[in-house]
Amino acid sequence: MWNMGFTIPLPSIEMENILRILEIVSIVCIGIVFAYLLRKALFRTLIRVLPQSLAHNIAKATFYTVAAITILIALGTMGIDLTALVVAGGFAGIVVGFALQPILSNLFAGIYIMSEKALSPGELVEVNGVQGYVLEVSVMSTKIRSLDGAILRIPNNEILNTVLRNFSRTPIRRIEFVVSIAYRENAERVYTIINNVLDNHPFILLDPPPEVFVSNLGSSGVDITVRVWVPSELWYDVARDLLWKLKKAISEAGIEIPFTQIDIWFRTPLKLEAPCKS
């Protein structure tokens, strides 16, 4: 055996340092494994109520968040002072939070809408007085085609903070309108004419039954309210057809529909002078 005449000094490792290294490795391994298992469990839970891409992104973001926290804990175990890092991270988080507030509000609103399944493509809805059919529900916004054909993209936060009317979730819808007649007309006769039109319409439901009643005694005439229930998918067609048939029946019966009348009274009598004859 050759003897070169020199030796390589090996650094002495104390038991305390070995235990600290093992502790750090254990923290990192346990944290990463926990983050991975949490990601898998969260994805399996979210996929039941959210689209696959959204569930995957949320689970992935959760994994990286837990992994980052694990690394910070490991650095703290190594004796590294994280105070400045935490303060800087907190300040940066506040700044970014204010900058991304509209985006984050729409993001969480979209997650809530998707989890609640409040909207689905193809449904007829009304948002902020705008009616239309849902085309797409995404994380940030909802795309709706209005009844006049315009394509609207509404932020999800706006949908969440307003009254949402969904006309496609119920099998029947109510049609309501008012028919005004002159005071000189016979209200019972008009009542009979309206009911004859309702009874002969094929799409008006009998349960709930139609309602016809005097709802107001106005300044120019008597208001008669008509309420009927029809299948939801036929609401627009029936409403248009019913108004046409009622107008035709009332006109054929000679019923007078009043115009707005205004009576003018003078405090002092007016003197009317006859024109001078030349």
Coordinates of C-alpha atoms in Angstrom, one line a residue:
M1 CA 0.0 0.0 0.0
W2 CA 1.3 3.4 -1.0
N3 CA 1.7 6.0 1.8
M4 CA 1.6 9.5 0.3
G5 CA 2.7 11.1 3.6
F6 CA -0.3 13.3 4.1
T7 CA -3.9 12.9 5.5
I8 CA -7.2 14.7 4.6
P9 CA -8.8 16.3 7.6
L10 CA -12.5 15.6 7.9
P11 CA -14.7 18.2 9.5
S12 CA -16.1 17.3 12.9
I13 CA -19.9 17.2 13.0
E14 CA -21.5 17.6 16.3
M15 CA -24.5 15.5 17.2
E16 CA -26.6 18.7 17.7
N17 CA -26.0 19.7 14.1
I18 CA -26.9 16.3 12.9
L19 CA -30.2 16.4 14.8
R20 CA -31.0 19.8 13.4
I21 CA -30.3 18.7 9.9
L22 CA -32.6 15.7 10.4
E23 CA -35.2 17.9 11.9
I24 CA -35.1 20.3 8.9
V25 CA -35.2 17.4 6.4
S26 CA -38.2 15.9 8.3
I27 CA -40.1 19.2 8.3
V28 CA -39.6 19.6 4.6
C29 CA -40.5 16.0 3.8
I30 CA -43.6 16.0 6.0
G31 CA -44.7 19.4 4.7
I32 CA -44.3 18.4 1.0
V33 CA -46.1 15.1 1.6
F34 CA -48.9 16.8 3.5
A35 CA -49.2 19.5 0.7
Y36 CA -49.4 16.7 -1.9
L37 CA -52.1 14.7 0.0
L38 CA -54.1 17.9 0.6
R39 CA -53.9 18.8 -3.1
K40 CA -55.3 15.4 -4.1
A41 CA -58.1 15.5 -1.5
L42 CA -59.0 19.0 -2.3
F43 CA -59.2 18.3 -6.1
R44 CA -61.4 15.2 -5.5
T45 CA -63.8 17.4 -3.4
L46 CA -63.9 20.4 -5.7
I47 CA -64.3 18.4 -8.9
R48 CA -67.8 17.5 -7.8
V49 CA -69.0 21.2 -7.8
L50 CA -66.5 23.0 -10.0
P51 CA -65.1 22.7 -13.5
Q52 CA -62.1 20.5 -13.8
S53 CA -59.7 23.3 -14.8
L54 CA -60.8 25.5 -11.9
A55 CA -60.6 22.7 -9.4
H56 CA -57.1 21.8 -10.6
N57 CA -55.9 25.4 -10.3
I58 CA -57.2 25.8 -6.8
A59 CA -55.7 22.5 -5.6
K60 CA -52.4 23.5 -7.3
A61 CA -52.3 26.9 -5.6
T62 CA -53.0 25.2 -2.3
F63 CA -50.1 22.9 -2.8
Y64 CA -47.6 25.7 -3.5
T65 CA -49.0 27.7 -0.5
V66 CA -48.4 24.9 1.9
A67 CA -45.0 24.2 0.4
A68 CA -44.0 27.8 0.9
I69 CA -45.1 27.8 4.5
T70 CA -43.1 24.6 5.0
I71 CA -40.0 26.2 3.6
L72 CA -40.4 29.2 5.9
I73 CA -40.8 26.9 8.9
A74 CA -37.6 25.0 7.9
L75 CA -35.7 28.3 7.5
G76 CA -36.8 29.3 11.0
T77 CA -35.6 26.0 12.4
M78 CA -32.2 26.7 10.9
G79 CA -32.0 29.9 12.9
I80 CA -32.5 32.3 10.1
D81 CA -34.3 35.5 11.2
L82 CA -37.5 35.7 9.1
T83 CA -38.9 38.9 10.7
A84 CA -37.8 41.2 7.9
L85 CA -39.0 38.7 5.3
V86 CA -42.4 38.4 7.0
V87 CA -42.8 42.1 7.3
A88 CA -41.8 42.7 3.6
G89 CA -44.1 39.9 2.5
G90 CA -47.0 41.3 4.5
F91 CA -46.5 44.7 3.1
A92 CA -46.2 43.3 -0.5
G93 CA -49.3 41.3 0.2
I94 CA -51.3 44.4 1.2
V95 CA -50.2 46.3 -1.9
V96 CA -50.9 43.4 -4.2
G97 CA -54.2 42.8 -2.5
F98 CA -55.4 46.4 -3.1
A99 CA -54.2 46.2 -6.7
L100 CA -55.9 42.9 -7.4
Q101 CA -59.1 43.6 -5.4
P102 CA -61.4 43.7 -8.4
I103 CA -59.8 40.6 -9.9
L104 CA -60.0 38.7 -6.6
S105 CA -63.6 39.7 -5.9
N106 CA -64.6 38.5 -9.4
L107 CA -62.6 35.3 -8.9
F108 CA -64.2 34.4 -5.6
A109 CA -67.6 35.4 -6.9
G110 CA -67.1 33.1 -9.8
I111 CA -66.1 30.2 -7.6
Y112 CA -69.2 30.8 -5.5
I113 CA -71.5 30.9 -8.5
M114 CA -70.0 27.7 -9.9
S115 CA -70.2 25.9 -6.6
E116 CA -73.8 27.0 -6.1
K117 CA -74.7 26.2 -9.7
A118 CA -76.8 29.4 -9.9
L119 CA -76.3 29.7 -13.6
S120 CA -76.0 27.1 -16.4
P121 CA -75.4 27.6 -20.2
G122 CA -78.7 27.8 -22.1
E123 CA -80.8 29.2 -19.2
L124 CA -82.9 32.4 -19.5
V125 CA -81.9 34.9 -16.8
E126 CA -82.2 38.5 -15.8
V127 CA -79.3 40.5 -14.3
N128 CA -79.6 44.2 -13.6
G129 CA -82.7 44.5 -15.7
V130 CA -81.1 42.7 -18.7
Q131 CA -82.7 39.5 -19.9
G132 CA -80.8 36.9 -22.0
Y133 CA -79.6 33.4 -22.4
V134 CA -76.4 32.2 -20.6
L135 CA -73.6 31.3 -23.0
E136 CA -70.7 30.7 -20.7
V137 CA -69.9 30.9 -17.0
S138 CA -66.2 31.4 -16.4
V139 CA -64.1 32.2 -13.3
M140 CA -64.0 35.9 -13.9
S141 CA -67.2 36.7 -15.7
T142 CA -70.4 35.4 -17.3
K143 CA -71.3 35.7 -21.0
I144 CA -75.0 36.4 -21.8
R145 CA -76.7 36.8 -25.1
S146 CA -79.5 39.4 -24.6
L147 CA -82.9 39.0 -26.2
D148 CA -81.9 41.6 -28.9
G149 CA -78.9 39.6 -29.9
A150 CA -76.1 41.5 -28.1
I151 CA -73.4 39.6 -26.3
L152 CA -72.8 40.8 -22.8
R153 CA -69.9 39.9 -20.5
I154 CA -70.9 40.6 -16.9
P155 CA -68.4 40.5 -14.0
N156 CA -69.2 37.7 -11.6
N157 CA -69.0 40.1 -8.6
E158 CA -71.8 42.2 -10.1
I159 CA -74.0 39.1 -10.5
L160 CA -73.3 38.0 -6.9
N161 CA -74.2 41.5 -5.5
T162 CA -77.5 41.9 -7.4
V163 CA -80.8 40.2 -7.7
L164 CA -80.5 37.3 -10.2
R165 CA -83.7 36.0 -11.8
N166 CA -83.5 32.6 -13.4
F167 CA -86.6 31.8 -15.5
S168 CA -85.4 28.3 -16.5
R169 CA -85.4 26.7 -13.1
T170 CA -89.3 26.6 -12.8
P171 CA -91.6 24.7 -15.2
I172 CA -94.2 27.5 -15.3
R173 CA -94.2 31.3 -15.4
R174 CA -96.9 34.0 -14.8
I175 CA -98.1 36.5 -17.4
E176 CA -99.6 39.7 -15.9
F177 CA -100.9 42.8 -17.6
V178 CA -103.6 45.5 -17.1
V179 CA -106.6 46.3 -19.4
S180 CA -108.1 49.7 -18.9
I181 CA -111.7 50.5 -19.8
A182 CA -113.8 53.6 -19.7
Y183 CA -116.1 54.2 -16.7
R184 CA -119.1 54.1 -18.9
E185 CA -118.4 50.5 -19.9
N186 CA -119.9 47.5 -18.1
A187 CA -117.1 45.9 -16.1
E188 CA -119.0 42.5 -15.9
R189 CA -119.3 42.3 -19.6
V190 CA -115.6 43.0 -20.0
Y191 CA -114.9 40.4 -17.4
T192 CA -116.8 37.8 -19.5
I193 CA -115.0 38.8 -22.7
I194 CA -111.6 38.4 -21.1
N195 CA -112.5 35.0 -19.5
N196 CA -113.8 33.7 -22.9
V197 CA -110.4 34.5 -24.4
L198 CA -108.5 32.8 -21.6
D199 CA -110.7 29.7 -21.6
N200 CA -110.2 29.2 -25.4
H201 CA -106.4 29.6 -25.3
P202 CA -104.7 26.2 -25.5
F203 CA -101.5 27.0 -23.5
I204 CA -103.0 28.8 -20.4
L205 CA -102.8 26.5 -17.4
L206 CA -105.8 25.8 -15.2
D207 CA -103.7 25.1 -12.1
P208 CA -102.9 27.7 -10.9
P209 CA -106.2 29.2 -12.2
P210 CA -106.3 32.5 -14.1
E211 CA -107.2 35.7 -12.2
V212 CA -109.2 38.6 -13.6
F213 CA -110.1 41.4 -11.2
V214 CA -110.5 45.2 -10.9
S215 CA -107.2 46.5 -9.5
N216 CA -107.5 50.3 -9.7
L217 CA -110.0 53.0 -10.2
G218 CA -107.9 55.5 -12.1
S219 CA -108.5 59.1 -13.1
S220 CA -109.4 58.2 -16.7
G221 CA -110.7 54.6 -16.4
V222 CA -111.0 51.3 -14.6
D223 CA -108.0 49.0 -14.5
I224 CA -108.6 45.3 -14.8
T225 CA -105.6 43.1 -14.0
V226 CA -105.2 39.7 -15.8
R227 CA -102.9 37.0 -14.4
V228 CA -102.3 33.6 -16.1
W229 CA -99.8 30.8 -15.8
V230 CA -98.1 29.2 -18.8
P231 CA -95.2 26.8 -19.5
S232 CA -91.9 28.6 -19.1
E233 CA -90.7 27.8 -22.6
L234 CA -93.9 29.3 -24.1
W235 CA -94.0 32.4 -22.0
Y236 CA -93.0 34.9 -24.7
D237 CA -95.1 33.4 -27.4
V238 CA -98.2 33.1 -25.2
A239 CA -97.8 36.7 -23.9
R240 CA -97.6 38.1 -27.4
D241 CA -100.5 36.0 -28.7
L242 CA -102.7 36.7 -25.7
L243 CA -102.4 40.4 -25.9
W244 CA -103.3 40.4 -29.6
K245 CA -106.4 38.2 -29.0
L246 CA -107.6 40.3 -26.1
K247 CA -107.2 43.5 -28.1
K248 CA -109.1 42.0 -31.0
A249 CA -112.0 40.7 -28.7
I250 CA -112.3 44.0 -26.9
S251 CA -112.4 46.0 -30.2
E252 CA -115.0 43.7 -31.8
A253 CA -117.2 44.1 -28.7
G254 CA -117.0 47.9 -29.0
I255 CA -115.4 48.4 -25.6
E256 CA -113.9 51.8 -25.2
I257 CA -110.3 52.0 -24.0
P258 CA -109.9 55.4 -22.3
F259 CA -107.3 58.0 -23.0
T260 CA -105.7 60.2 -20.3
Q261 CA -108.0 63.1 -19.6
I262 CA -107.1 66.4 -17.8
D263 CA -109.7 68.8 -16.5
I264 CA -108.5 72.4 -16.3
W265 CA -110.3 74.8 -13.8
F266 CA -109.8 78.5 -13.8
R267 CA -109.9 80.4 -10.5
T268 CA -111.6 83.4 -12.1
P269 CA -114.2 83.2 -14.9
L270 CA -112.9 83.8 -18.3
K271 CA -114.6 86.5 -20.4
L272 CA -115.3 85.3 -23.9
E273 CA -115.8 88.1 -26.4
A274 CA -117.6 87.5 -29.7
P275 CA -115.5 88.4 -32.7
C276 CA -116.3 91.8 -34.2
K277 CA -118.3 91.7 -37.4
S278 CA -116.9 93.9 -40.1

